[in-house]
Coordinates of C-alpha atoms and ligand atoms in Angstrom, one line a residue:
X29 CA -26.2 -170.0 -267.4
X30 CA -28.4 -167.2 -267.5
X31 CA -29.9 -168.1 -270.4
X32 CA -30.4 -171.7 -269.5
X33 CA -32.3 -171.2 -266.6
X34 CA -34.3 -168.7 -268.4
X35 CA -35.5 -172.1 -271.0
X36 CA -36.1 -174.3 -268.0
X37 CA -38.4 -171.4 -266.4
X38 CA -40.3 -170.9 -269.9
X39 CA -40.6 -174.1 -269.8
X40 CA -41.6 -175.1 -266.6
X41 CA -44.0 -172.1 -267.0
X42 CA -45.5 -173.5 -270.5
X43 CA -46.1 -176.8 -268.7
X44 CA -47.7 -175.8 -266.0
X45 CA -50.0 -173.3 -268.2
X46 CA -50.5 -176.3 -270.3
X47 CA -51.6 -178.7 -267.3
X48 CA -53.9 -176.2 -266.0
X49 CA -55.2 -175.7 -269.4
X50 CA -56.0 -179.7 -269.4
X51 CA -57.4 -179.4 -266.0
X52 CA -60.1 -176.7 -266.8
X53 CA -63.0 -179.0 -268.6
X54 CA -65.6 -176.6 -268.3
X55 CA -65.1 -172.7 -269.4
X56 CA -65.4 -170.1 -266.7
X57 CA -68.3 -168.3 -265.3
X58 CA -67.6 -165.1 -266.6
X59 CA -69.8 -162.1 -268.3
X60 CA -69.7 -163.5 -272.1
X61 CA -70.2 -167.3 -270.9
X62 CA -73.1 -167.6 -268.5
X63 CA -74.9 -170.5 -268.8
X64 CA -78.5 -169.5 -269.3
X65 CA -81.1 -171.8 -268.9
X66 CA -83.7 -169.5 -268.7
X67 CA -83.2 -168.5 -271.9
X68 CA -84.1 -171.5 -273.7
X69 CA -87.4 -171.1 -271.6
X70 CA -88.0 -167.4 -273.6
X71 CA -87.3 -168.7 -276.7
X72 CA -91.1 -169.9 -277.0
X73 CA -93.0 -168.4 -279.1
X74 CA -95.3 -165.8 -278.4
X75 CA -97.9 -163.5 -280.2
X76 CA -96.5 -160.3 -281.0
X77 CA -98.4 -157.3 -279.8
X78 CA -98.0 -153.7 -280.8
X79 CA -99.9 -152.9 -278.2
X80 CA -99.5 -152.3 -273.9
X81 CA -100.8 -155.2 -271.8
X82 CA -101.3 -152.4 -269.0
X83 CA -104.3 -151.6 -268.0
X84 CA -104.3 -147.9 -266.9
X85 CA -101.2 -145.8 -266.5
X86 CA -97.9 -146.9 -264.6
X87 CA -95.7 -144.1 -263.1
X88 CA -92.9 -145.7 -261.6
X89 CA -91.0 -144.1 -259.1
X90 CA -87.7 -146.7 -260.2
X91 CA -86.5 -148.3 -262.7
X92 CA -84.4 -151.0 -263.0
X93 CA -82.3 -151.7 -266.6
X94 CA -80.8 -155.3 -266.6
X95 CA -78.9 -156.4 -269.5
X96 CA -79.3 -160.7 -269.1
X97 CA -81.2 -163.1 -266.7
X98 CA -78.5 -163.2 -263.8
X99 CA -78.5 -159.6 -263.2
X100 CA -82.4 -160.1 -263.3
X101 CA -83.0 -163.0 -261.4
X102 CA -81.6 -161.5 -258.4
X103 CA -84.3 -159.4 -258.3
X104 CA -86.9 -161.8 -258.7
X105 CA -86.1 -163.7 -256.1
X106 CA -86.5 -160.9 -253.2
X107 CA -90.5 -161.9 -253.3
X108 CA -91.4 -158.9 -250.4
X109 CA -90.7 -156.6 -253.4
X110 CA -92.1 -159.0 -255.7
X111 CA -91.7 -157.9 -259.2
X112 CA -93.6 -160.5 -260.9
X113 CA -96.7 -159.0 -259.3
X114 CA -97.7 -156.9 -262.3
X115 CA -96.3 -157.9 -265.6
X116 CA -96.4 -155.7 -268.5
X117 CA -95.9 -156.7 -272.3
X118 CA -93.8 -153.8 -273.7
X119 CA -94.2 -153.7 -277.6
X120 CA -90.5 -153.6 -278.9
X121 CA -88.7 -154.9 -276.2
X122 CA -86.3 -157.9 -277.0
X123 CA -88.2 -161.0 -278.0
X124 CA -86.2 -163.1 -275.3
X125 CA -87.1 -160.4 -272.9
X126 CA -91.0 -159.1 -273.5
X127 CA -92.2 -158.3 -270.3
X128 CA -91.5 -155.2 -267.6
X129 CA -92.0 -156.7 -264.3
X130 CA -93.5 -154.4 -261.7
X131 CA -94.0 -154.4 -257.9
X132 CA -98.4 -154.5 -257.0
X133 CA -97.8 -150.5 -256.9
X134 CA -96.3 -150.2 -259.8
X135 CA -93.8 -148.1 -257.7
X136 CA -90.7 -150.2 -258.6
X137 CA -90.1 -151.9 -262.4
X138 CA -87.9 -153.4 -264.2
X139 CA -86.9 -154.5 -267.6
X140 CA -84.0 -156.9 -269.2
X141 CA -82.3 -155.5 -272.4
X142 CA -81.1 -158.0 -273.9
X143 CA -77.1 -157.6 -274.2
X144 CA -74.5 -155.6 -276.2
X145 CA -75.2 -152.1 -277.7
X146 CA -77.4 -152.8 -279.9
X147 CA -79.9 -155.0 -278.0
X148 CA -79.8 -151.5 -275.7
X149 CA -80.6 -149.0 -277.4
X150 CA -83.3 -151.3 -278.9
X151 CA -85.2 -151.9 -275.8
X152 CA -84.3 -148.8 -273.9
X153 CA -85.7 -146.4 -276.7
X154 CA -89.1 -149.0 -277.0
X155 CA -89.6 -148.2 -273.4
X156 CA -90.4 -144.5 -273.2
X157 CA -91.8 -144.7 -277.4
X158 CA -94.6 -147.6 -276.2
X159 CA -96.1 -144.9 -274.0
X160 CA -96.7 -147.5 -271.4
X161 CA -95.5 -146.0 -268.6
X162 CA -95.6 -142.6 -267.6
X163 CA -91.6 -142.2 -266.9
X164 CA -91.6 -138.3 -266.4
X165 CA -90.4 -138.5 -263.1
X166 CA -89.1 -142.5 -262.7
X167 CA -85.5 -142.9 -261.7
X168 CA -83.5 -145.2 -263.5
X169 CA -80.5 -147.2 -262.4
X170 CA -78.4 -149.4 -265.1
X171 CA -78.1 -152.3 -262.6
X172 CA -75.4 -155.0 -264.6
X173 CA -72.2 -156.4 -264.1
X174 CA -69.0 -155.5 -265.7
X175 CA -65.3 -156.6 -265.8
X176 CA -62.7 -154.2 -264.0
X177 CA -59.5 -152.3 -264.0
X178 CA -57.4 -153.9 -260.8
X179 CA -55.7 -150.4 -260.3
X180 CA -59.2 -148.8 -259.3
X181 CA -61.3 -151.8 -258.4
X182 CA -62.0 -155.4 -257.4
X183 CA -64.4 -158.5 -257.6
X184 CA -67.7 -157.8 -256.2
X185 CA -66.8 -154.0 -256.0
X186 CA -69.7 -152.0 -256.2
X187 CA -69.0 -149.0 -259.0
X188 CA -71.2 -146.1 -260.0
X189 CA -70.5 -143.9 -262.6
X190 CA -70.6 -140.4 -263.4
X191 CA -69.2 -140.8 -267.2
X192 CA -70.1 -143.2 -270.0
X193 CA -67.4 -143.8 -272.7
X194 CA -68.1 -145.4 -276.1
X195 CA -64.5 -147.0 -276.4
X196 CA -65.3 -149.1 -279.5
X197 CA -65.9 -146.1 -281.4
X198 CA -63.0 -145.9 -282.9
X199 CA -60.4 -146.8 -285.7
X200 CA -59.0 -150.2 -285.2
X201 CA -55.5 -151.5 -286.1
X202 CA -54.7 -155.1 -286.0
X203 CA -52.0 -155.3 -283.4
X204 CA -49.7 -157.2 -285.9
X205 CA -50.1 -154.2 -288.1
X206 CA -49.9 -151.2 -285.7
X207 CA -46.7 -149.1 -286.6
X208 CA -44.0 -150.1 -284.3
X209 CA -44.0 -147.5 -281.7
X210 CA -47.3 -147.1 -280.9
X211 CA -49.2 -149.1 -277.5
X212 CA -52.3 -150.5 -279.2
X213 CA -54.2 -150.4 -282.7
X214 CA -57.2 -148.1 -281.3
X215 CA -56.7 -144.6 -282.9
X216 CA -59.5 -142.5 -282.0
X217 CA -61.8 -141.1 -285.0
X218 CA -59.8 -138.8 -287.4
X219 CA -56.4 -138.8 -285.5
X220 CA -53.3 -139.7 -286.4
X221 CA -51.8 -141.7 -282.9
X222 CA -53.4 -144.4 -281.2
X223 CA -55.0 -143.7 -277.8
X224 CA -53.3 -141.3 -275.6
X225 CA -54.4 -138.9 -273.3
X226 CA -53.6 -135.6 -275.3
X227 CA -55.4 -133.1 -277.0
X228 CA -53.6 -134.0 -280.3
X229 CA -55.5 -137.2 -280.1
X230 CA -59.0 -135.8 -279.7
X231 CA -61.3 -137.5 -282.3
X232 CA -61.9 -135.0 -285.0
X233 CA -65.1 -137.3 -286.2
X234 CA -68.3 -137.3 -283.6
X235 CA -71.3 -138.7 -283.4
X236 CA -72.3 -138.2 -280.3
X237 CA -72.8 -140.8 -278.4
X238 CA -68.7 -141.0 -277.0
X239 CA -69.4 -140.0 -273.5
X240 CA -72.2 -139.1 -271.3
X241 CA -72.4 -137.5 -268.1
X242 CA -75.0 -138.4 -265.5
X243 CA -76.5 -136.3 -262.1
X244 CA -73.1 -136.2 -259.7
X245 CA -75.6 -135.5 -256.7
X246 CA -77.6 -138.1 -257.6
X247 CA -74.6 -140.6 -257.6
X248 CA -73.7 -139.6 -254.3
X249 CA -76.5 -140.7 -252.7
X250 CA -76.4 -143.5 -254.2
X251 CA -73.3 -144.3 -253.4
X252 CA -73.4 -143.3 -249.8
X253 CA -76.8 -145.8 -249.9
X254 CA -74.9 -148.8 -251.2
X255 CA -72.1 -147.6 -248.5
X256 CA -74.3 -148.8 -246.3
X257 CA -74.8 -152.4 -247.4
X258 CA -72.2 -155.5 -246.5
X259 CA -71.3 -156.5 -249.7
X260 CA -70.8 -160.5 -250.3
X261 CA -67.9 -161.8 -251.0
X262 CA -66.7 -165.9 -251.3
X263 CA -62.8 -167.2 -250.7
X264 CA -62.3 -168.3 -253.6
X265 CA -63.0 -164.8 -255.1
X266 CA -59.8 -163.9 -252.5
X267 CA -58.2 -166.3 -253.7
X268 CA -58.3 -165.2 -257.4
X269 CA -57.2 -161.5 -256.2
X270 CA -54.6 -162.4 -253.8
X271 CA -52.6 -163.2 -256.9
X272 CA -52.8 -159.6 -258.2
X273 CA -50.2 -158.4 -255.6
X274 CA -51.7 -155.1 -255.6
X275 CA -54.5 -152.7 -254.2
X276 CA -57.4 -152.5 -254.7
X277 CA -57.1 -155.7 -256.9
X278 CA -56.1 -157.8 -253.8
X279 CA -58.4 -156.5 -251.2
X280 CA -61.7 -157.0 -250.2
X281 CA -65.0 -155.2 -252.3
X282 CA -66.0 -152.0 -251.7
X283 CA -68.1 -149.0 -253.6
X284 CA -66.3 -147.2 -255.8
X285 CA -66.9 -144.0 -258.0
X286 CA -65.3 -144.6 -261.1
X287 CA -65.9 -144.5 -265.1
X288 CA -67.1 -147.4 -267.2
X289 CA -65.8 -148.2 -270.9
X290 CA -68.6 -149.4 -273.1
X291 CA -68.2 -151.9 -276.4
X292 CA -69.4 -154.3 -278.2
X293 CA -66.2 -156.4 -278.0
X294 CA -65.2 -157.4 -274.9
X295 CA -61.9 -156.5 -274.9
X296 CA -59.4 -158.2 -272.1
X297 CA -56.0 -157.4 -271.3
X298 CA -53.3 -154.8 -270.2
X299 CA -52.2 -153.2 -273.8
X300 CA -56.3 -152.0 -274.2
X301 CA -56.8 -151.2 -270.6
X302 CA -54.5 -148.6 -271.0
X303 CA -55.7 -147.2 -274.6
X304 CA -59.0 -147.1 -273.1
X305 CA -58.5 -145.8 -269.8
X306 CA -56.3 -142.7 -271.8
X307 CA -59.7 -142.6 -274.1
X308 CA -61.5 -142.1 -271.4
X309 CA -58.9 -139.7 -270.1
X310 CA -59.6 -137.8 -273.2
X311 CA -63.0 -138.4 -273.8
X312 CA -63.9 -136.5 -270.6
X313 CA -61.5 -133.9 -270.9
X314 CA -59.2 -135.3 -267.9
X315 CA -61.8 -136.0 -265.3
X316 CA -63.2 -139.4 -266.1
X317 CA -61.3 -142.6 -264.4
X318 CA -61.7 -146.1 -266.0
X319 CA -62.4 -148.9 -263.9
X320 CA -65.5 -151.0 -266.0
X321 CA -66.0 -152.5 -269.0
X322 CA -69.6 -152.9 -270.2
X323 CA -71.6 -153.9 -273.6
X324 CA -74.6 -151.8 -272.9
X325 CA -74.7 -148.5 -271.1
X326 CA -73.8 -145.9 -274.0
X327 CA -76.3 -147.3 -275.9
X328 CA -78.5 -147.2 -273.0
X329 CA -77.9 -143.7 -272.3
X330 CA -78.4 -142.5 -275.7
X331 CA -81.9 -143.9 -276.3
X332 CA -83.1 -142.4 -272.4
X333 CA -81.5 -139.0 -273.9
X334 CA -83.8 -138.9 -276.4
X335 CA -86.3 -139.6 -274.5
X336 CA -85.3 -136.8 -272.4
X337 CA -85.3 -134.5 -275.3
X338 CA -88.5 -134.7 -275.8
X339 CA -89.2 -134.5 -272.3
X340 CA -90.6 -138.2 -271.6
X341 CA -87.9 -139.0 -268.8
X342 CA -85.9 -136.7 -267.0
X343 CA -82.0 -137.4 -268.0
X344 CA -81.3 -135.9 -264.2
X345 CA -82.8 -139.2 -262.6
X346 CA -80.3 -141.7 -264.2
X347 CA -77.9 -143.9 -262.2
X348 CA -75.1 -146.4 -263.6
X349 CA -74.4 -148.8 -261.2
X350 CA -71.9 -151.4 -262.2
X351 CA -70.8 -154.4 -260.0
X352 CA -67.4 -156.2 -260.9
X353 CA -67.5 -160.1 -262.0
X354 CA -63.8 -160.2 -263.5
X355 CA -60.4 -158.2 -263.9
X356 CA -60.0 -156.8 -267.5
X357 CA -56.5 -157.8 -267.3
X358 CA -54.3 -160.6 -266.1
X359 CA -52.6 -160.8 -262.6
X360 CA -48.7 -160.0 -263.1
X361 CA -47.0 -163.5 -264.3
X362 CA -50.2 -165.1 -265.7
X363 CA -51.1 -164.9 -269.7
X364 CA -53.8 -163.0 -270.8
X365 CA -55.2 -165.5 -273.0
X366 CA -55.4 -167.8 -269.7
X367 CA -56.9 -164.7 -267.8
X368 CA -59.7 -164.6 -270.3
X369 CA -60.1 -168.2 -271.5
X370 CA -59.4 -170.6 -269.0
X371 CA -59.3 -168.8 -265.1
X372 CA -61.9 -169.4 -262.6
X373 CA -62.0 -165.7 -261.4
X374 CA -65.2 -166.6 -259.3
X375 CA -66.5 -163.1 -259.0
X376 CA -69.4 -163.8 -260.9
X377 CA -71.9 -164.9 -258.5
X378 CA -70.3 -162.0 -255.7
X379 CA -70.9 -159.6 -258.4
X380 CA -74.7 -160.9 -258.8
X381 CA -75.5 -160.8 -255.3
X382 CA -73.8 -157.4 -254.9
X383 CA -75.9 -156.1 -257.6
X384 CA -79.3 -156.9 -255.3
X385 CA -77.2 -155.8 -252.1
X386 CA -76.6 -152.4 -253.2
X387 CA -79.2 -152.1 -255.2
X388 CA -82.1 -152.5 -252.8
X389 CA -80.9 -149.8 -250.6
X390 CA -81.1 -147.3 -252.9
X391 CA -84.5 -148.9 -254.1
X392 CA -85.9 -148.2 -250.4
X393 CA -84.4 -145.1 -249.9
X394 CA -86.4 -143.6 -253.4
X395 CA -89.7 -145.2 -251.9
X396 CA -89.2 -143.9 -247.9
X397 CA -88.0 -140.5 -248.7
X398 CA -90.0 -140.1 -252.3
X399 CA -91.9 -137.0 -251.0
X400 CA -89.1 -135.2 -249.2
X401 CA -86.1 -136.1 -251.7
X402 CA -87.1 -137.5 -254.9
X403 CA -90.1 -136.3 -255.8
X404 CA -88.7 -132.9 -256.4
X405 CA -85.4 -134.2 -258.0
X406 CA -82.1 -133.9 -257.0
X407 CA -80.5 -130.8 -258.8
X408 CA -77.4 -131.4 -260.9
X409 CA -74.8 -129.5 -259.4
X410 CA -72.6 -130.7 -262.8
X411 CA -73.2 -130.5 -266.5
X412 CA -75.4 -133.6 -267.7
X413 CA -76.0 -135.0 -271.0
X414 CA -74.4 -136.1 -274.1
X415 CA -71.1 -134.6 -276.0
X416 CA -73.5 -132.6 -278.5
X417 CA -75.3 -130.5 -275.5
X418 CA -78.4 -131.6 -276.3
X419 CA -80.8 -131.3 -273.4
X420 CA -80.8 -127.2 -272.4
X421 CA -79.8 -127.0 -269.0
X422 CA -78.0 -123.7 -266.7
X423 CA -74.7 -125.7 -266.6
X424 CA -72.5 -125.3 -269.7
X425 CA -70.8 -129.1 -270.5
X426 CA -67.0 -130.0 -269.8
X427 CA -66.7 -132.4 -272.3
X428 CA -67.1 -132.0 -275.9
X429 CA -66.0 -129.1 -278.0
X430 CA -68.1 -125.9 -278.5
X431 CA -68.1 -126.6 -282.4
X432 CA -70.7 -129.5 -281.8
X433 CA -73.2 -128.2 -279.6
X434 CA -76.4 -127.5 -280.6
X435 CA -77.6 -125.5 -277.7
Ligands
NAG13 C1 -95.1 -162.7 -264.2 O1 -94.1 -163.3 -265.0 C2 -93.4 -164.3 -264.3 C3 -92.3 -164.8 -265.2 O2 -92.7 -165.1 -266.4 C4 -94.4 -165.4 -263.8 O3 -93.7 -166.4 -263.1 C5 -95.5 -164.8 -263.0 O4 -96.4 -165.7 -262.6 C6 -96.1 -163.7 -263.7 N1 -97.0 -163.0 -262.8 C7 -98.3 -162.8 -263.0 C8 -99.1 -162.1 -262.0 O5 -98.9 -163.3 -264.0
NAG14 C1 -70.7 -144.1 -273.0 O1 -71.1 -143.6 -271.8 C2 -70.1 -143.1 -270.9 C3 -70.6 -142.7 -269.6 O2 -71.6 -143.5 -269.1 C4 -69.4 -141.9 -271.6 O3 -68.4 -141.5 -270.8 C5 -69.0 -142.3 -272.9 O4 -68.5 -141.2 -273.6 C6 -70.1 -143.0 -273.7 N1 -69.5 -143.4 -274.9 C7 -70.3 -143.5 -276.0 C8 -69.5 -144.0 -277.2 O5 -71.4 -143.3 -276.0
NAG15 C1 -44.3 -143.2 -284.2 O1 -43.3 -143.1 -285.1 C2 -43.7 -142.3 -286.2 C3 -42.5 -142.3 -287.2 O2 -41.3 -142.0 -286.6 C4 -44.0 -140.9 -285.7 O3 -44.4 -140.1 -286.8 C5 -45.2 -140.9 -284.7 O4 -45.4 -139.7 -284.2 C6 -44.8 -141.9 -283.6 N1 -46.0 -142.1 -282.8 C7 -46.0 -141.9 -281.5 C8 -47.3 -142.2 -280.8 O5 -45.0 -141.5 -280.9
NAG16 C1 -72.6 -164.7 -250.4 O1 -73.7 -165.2 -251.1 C2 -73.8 -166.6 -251.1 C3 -74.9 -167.0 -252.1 O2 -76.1 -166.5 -251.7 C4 -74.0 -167.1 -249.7 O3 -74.1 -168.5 -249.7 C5 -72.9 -166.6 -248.8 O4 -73.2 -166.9 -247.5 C6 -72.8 -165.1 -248.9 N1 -71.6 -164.7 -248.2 C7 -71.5 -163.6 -247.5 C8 -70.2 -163.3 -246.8 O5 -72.4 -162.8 -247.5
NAG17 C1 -51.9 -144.4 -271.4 O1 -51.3 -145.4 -272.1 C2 -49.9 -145.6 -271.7 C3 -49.3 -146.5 -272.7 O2 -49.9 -147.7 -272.7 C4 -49.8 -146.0 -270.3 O3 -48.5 -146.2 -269.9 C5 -50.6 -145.0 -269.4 O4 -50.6 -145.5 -268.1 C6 -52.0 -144.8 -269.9 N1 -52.6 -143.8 -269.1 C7 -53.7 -144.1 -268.4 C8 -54.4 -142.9 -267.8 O5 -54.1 -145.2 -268.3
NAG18 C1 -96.6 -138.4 -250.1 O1 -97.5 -137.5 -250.9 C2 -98.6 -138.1 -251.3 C3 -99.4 -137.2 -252.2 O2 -99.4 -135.9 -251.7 C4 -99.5 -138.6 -250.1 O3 -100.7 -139.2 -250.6 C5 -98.7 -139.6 -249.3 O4 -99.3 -139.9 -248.1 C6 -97.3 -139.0 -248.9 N1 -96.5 -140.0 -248.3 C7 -95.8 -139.8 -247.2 C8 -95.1 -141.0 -246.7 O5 -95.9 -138.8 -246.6
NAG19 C1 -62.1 -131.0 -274.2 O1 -60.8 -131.3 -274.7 C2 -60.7 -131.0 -276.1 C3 -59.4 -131.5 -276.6 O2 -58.4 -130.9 -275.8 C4 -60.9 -129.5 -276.4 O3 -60.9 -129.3 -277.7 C5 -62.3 -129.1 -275.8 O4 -62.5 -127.7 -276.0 C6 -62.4 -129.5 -274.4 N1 -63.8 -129.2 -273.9 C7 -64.1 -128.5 -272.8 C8 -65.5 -128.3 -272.6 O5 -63.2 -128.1 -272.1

C-alpha cells in the first residue's frame, strides 16, 4: 500500500513538474539569463585607443565596480548624480564596456567589468595601470548581484562581505564518479577528501588568490548606511520564498554581513552549497559564513591588490556589496534542475533596485562626511589582504598559513 501510494505521488509529482515545465515558454530572469539589449548597442565598433580621453586628472572620492548593464543601469538612471556627465575612455577596459562614467566632479565613477573572473581581473587591473585616474585615496564598492544561501539570506537582501572565496579553485570530480562516501566531487587543491571543514582538508596547493579579506570597520559603516534604506521588495518575490518554509529564506530582505563564494561556474543546488559553504569554512580559518555566489569579485580583488602593492589604491577602501536575485538551492520538495532552469524566482529586478537603494547611501555619506571620515581613512581594526600577506600592514593575517607569506 505503502509503496503504491509512493508511485501515484512520484507520479503525480512528475506530472505536475512536467506541466509547469510546458507552462514556462520563456526562461527566467535570473543572473546568467538577462536579456540585454543594451548590449547589442556596444557591440559597434569603435576605434581603439591606448590612450585616456580625460582631460586633466580625476581623483574620485568612489568607485563604483559593476559586472553587466542591469547592475549599471540603475545607476544611470538617478540623473541628480548623473554619471554620464563626464565620460572617460579607459584603454583596456572590456570592449562592450569602454567608458568610466563620472559625476561633473569627478567625485563619484563608475565602471562595468564585463562578467565572470576573467572579464574582472581584466578590467579592474586596466583601471589603476591606464593611469587615468588618480585612485590613491578612491573608495571602491563591488556593487553586483549574486545568488544566495536561504540559511543566511533572502531575495533582495542586501549582503556585504568581509571575505572573498575562490570556490572554483579546486579539484573537480564528476558526481557520477566521486567515491561513494563522499558529499560532492570538489576536493580542495592537494587533499585527499572532498570539501569539509577540517584542517585535514586544507589545500596543500596555493596561489593566492583563494580568499581575501577586506576593511571590517569599513563594512560597518557601510552596512549601518544601507541599514538605513527601505529596501524594495515585489509579491511575487514573497511568493517564491514563502515556499522555502524557513528563515531567513521566507522573510522579508534585509542587510546582511555574510561571505560570498566566487566562480566561474555558476553552481546551483544543495550538494555544492554545502562543499562550498565548508570551503569557505576552511578557507577562512572558521570565521567566514557563505551566503553569495558571484563570478567576479576574487578576480576583482586580486587585480585592486596589486594595485595596492604598488601603492596606486589603497586596499583599506574596498567594499563588496552583494544584493541577492536567486536562492543557490531549491526550496524543500522542488528539483533542483527546476530551481535553476525553469522557476520564476522574481528577485531579479528587487535585487537591481536594492543595489541603487543601498548603494546611494553610502555614496552620500563618503561625499557629506569626506573631510571628517573618509579623507583620513577608516583604520582596519582586522587583518586585510590576500592569503600570501602581501600588502605590509601592523595586523598579522588569520587566514593563510605562515609558510606562504612573503612579509
Ligand atoms: C556619456 O555616455 C552615455 C552613454 O553612452 C551617453 O548617453 C551620454 O550622452 C554621454 N555623455 C556625454 C557628456 O557625452
Ligand atoms: C575570493 O574572495 C573572497 C572574499 O571576497 C575570499 O574569501 C576568497 O578566498 C577569494 N577566493 C579566491 C579564489 O580568490
Ligand atoms: C571514504 O571512504 C574511503 C574508503 O573507505 C576512506 O578512505 C575515506 O576516508 C572516506 N572519506 C570520507 C570523507 O570519509
Ligand atoms: C519596487 O520597485 C519597483 C520598480 O521600480 C516599483 O514599481 C515598486 O513600487 C517598488 N516597491 C517598493 C515596495 O518599493
Ligand atoms: C559541510 O558539508 C556537510 C556535508 O554536506 C554538511 O552537512 C554541513 O552542513 C556543511 N557545513 C557547512 C558549514 O555548511
Ligand atoms: C573639505 O576640505 C576641502 C580642502 O581642504 C575644502 O576646500 C572644503 O571646503 C571642505 N569641505 C567641507 C564640506 O568642509
Ligand atoms: C588556518 O588553518 C590552517 C589549517 O588548519 C592552518 O594550517 C593555518 O595555520 C591557519 N592560519 C591561521 C592564520 O591561523
Amino acid at each position: 500500500m505503502r509503496l503504491v501510494s509512493l508511485c501515484l505521488s512520484t507520479l503525480f509529482a512528475a506530472d505536475a513538474l512536467a506541466s509547469s515545465f510546458a507552462r514556462t515558454s520563456v526562461k527566467p530572469k535570473h543572473r546568467s539569463v538577462s536579456k540585454d539589449v543594451a548590449h547589442q548597442r556596444r557591440l559597434a565598433k569603435r576605434d581603439a585607443s591606448s590612450l585616456c580621453s580625460a582631460t586633466g586628472s580625476i581623483k574620485p572620492k568612489f568607485f563604483i565596480i559593476s559586472m553587466f548593464d542591469p547592475e549599471a543601469d540603475i545607476w544611470y538612471q538617478d540623473t541628480t548624480l548623473n554619471l554620464y556627465a563626464n565620460n572617460v575612455t579607459v584603454p583596456g577596459f572590456s570592449p562592450l564596456f569602454p567608458d568610466a562614467h563620472c559625476t561633473a566632479s569627478g567625485e563619484v565613477c563608475q565602471m562595468t567589468t564585463g562578467e565572470g573572473e576573467i572579464n574582472a581581473a581584466g578590467s579592474v587591473n586596466a583601471l589603476w595601470v591606464s593611469g587615468c585616474f588618480d585612485l590613491t585615496s578612491t573608495y571602491f564598492m563591488i556593487a553586483g548581484i549574486s545568488g544566495g544561501n536561504p540559511h543566511v539570506v533572502t531575495t533582495g537582501s542586501v549582503t556585504f562581505a568581509k571575505y572573498a572565496v575562490q570556490v572554483g579553485l579546486q579539484e573537480e570530480f564528476d558526481q557520477s564518479q566521486v567515491p561513494a562516501n563522499d558529499t560532492s566531487g570538489y576536493f580542495p587543491q592537494g587533499a585527499y577528501y572532498p570539501d569539509e571543514s577540517n584542517p585535514i582538508d586544507y589545500p596543500t596547493s596555493i596561489y593566492g588568490t583563494e580568499v581575501f579579506e577586506v576593511n571590517e570597520n569599513l563594512l560597518d559603516r557601510a552596512f549601518y548606511l544601507a541599514s538605513l534604506a527601505t529596501l524594495n521588495d515585489t509579491e511575487d518575490a514573497a511568493k517564491y520564498r514563502a515556499t522555502y518554509g524557513y528563515a531567513p529564506a521566507n522573510q522579508p530582505p534585509s542587510v546582511v554581513k555574510c561571505d560570498s563564494a566566487t566562480s566561474d561556474q555558476y553552481w546551483s543546488g544543495s550538494v555544492l552549497g554545502y562543499a562550498f559553504s565548508n570551503y569557505t569554512d576552511l578557507m577562512t580559518n572558521g570565521t567566514g559564513l557563505y551566503c553569495g555566489t558571484q563570478q567576479e569579485d576574487n578576480a576583482t580583488l586580486e587585480s585592486l591588490l596589486r594595485g595596492a602593492i604598488l601603492k596606486k589604491l589603497d586596499f583599506s577602501r574596498i567594499i563588496i556589496m552583494r544584493t541577492i536575485s536567486d536562492f543557490d538551492r531549491a526550496p524543500p520538495g522542488e528539483t533542483e534542475v527546476y530551481h535553476l532552469l525553469y522557476a520564476d524566482q522574481e528577485g531579479f529586478e528587487i535585487s537591481i533596485q536594492n543595489i541603487y537603494l543601498a548603494g546611494i547611501e553610502i555614496v552620500k555619506d563618503v561625499l557629506m562626511y569626506w573631510n571628517s571620515t573618509y579623507a583620513g581613512g577608516l583604520k582596519p581594526g582586522n587583518y586585510i589582504g590576500d592569503i600570501f600577506d602581501s600588502l605590509p600592514g601592523d595586523i598579522p593575517p588569520n587566514i593563510g598559513t605562515p609558510a606562504y607569506y612573503i612579509n
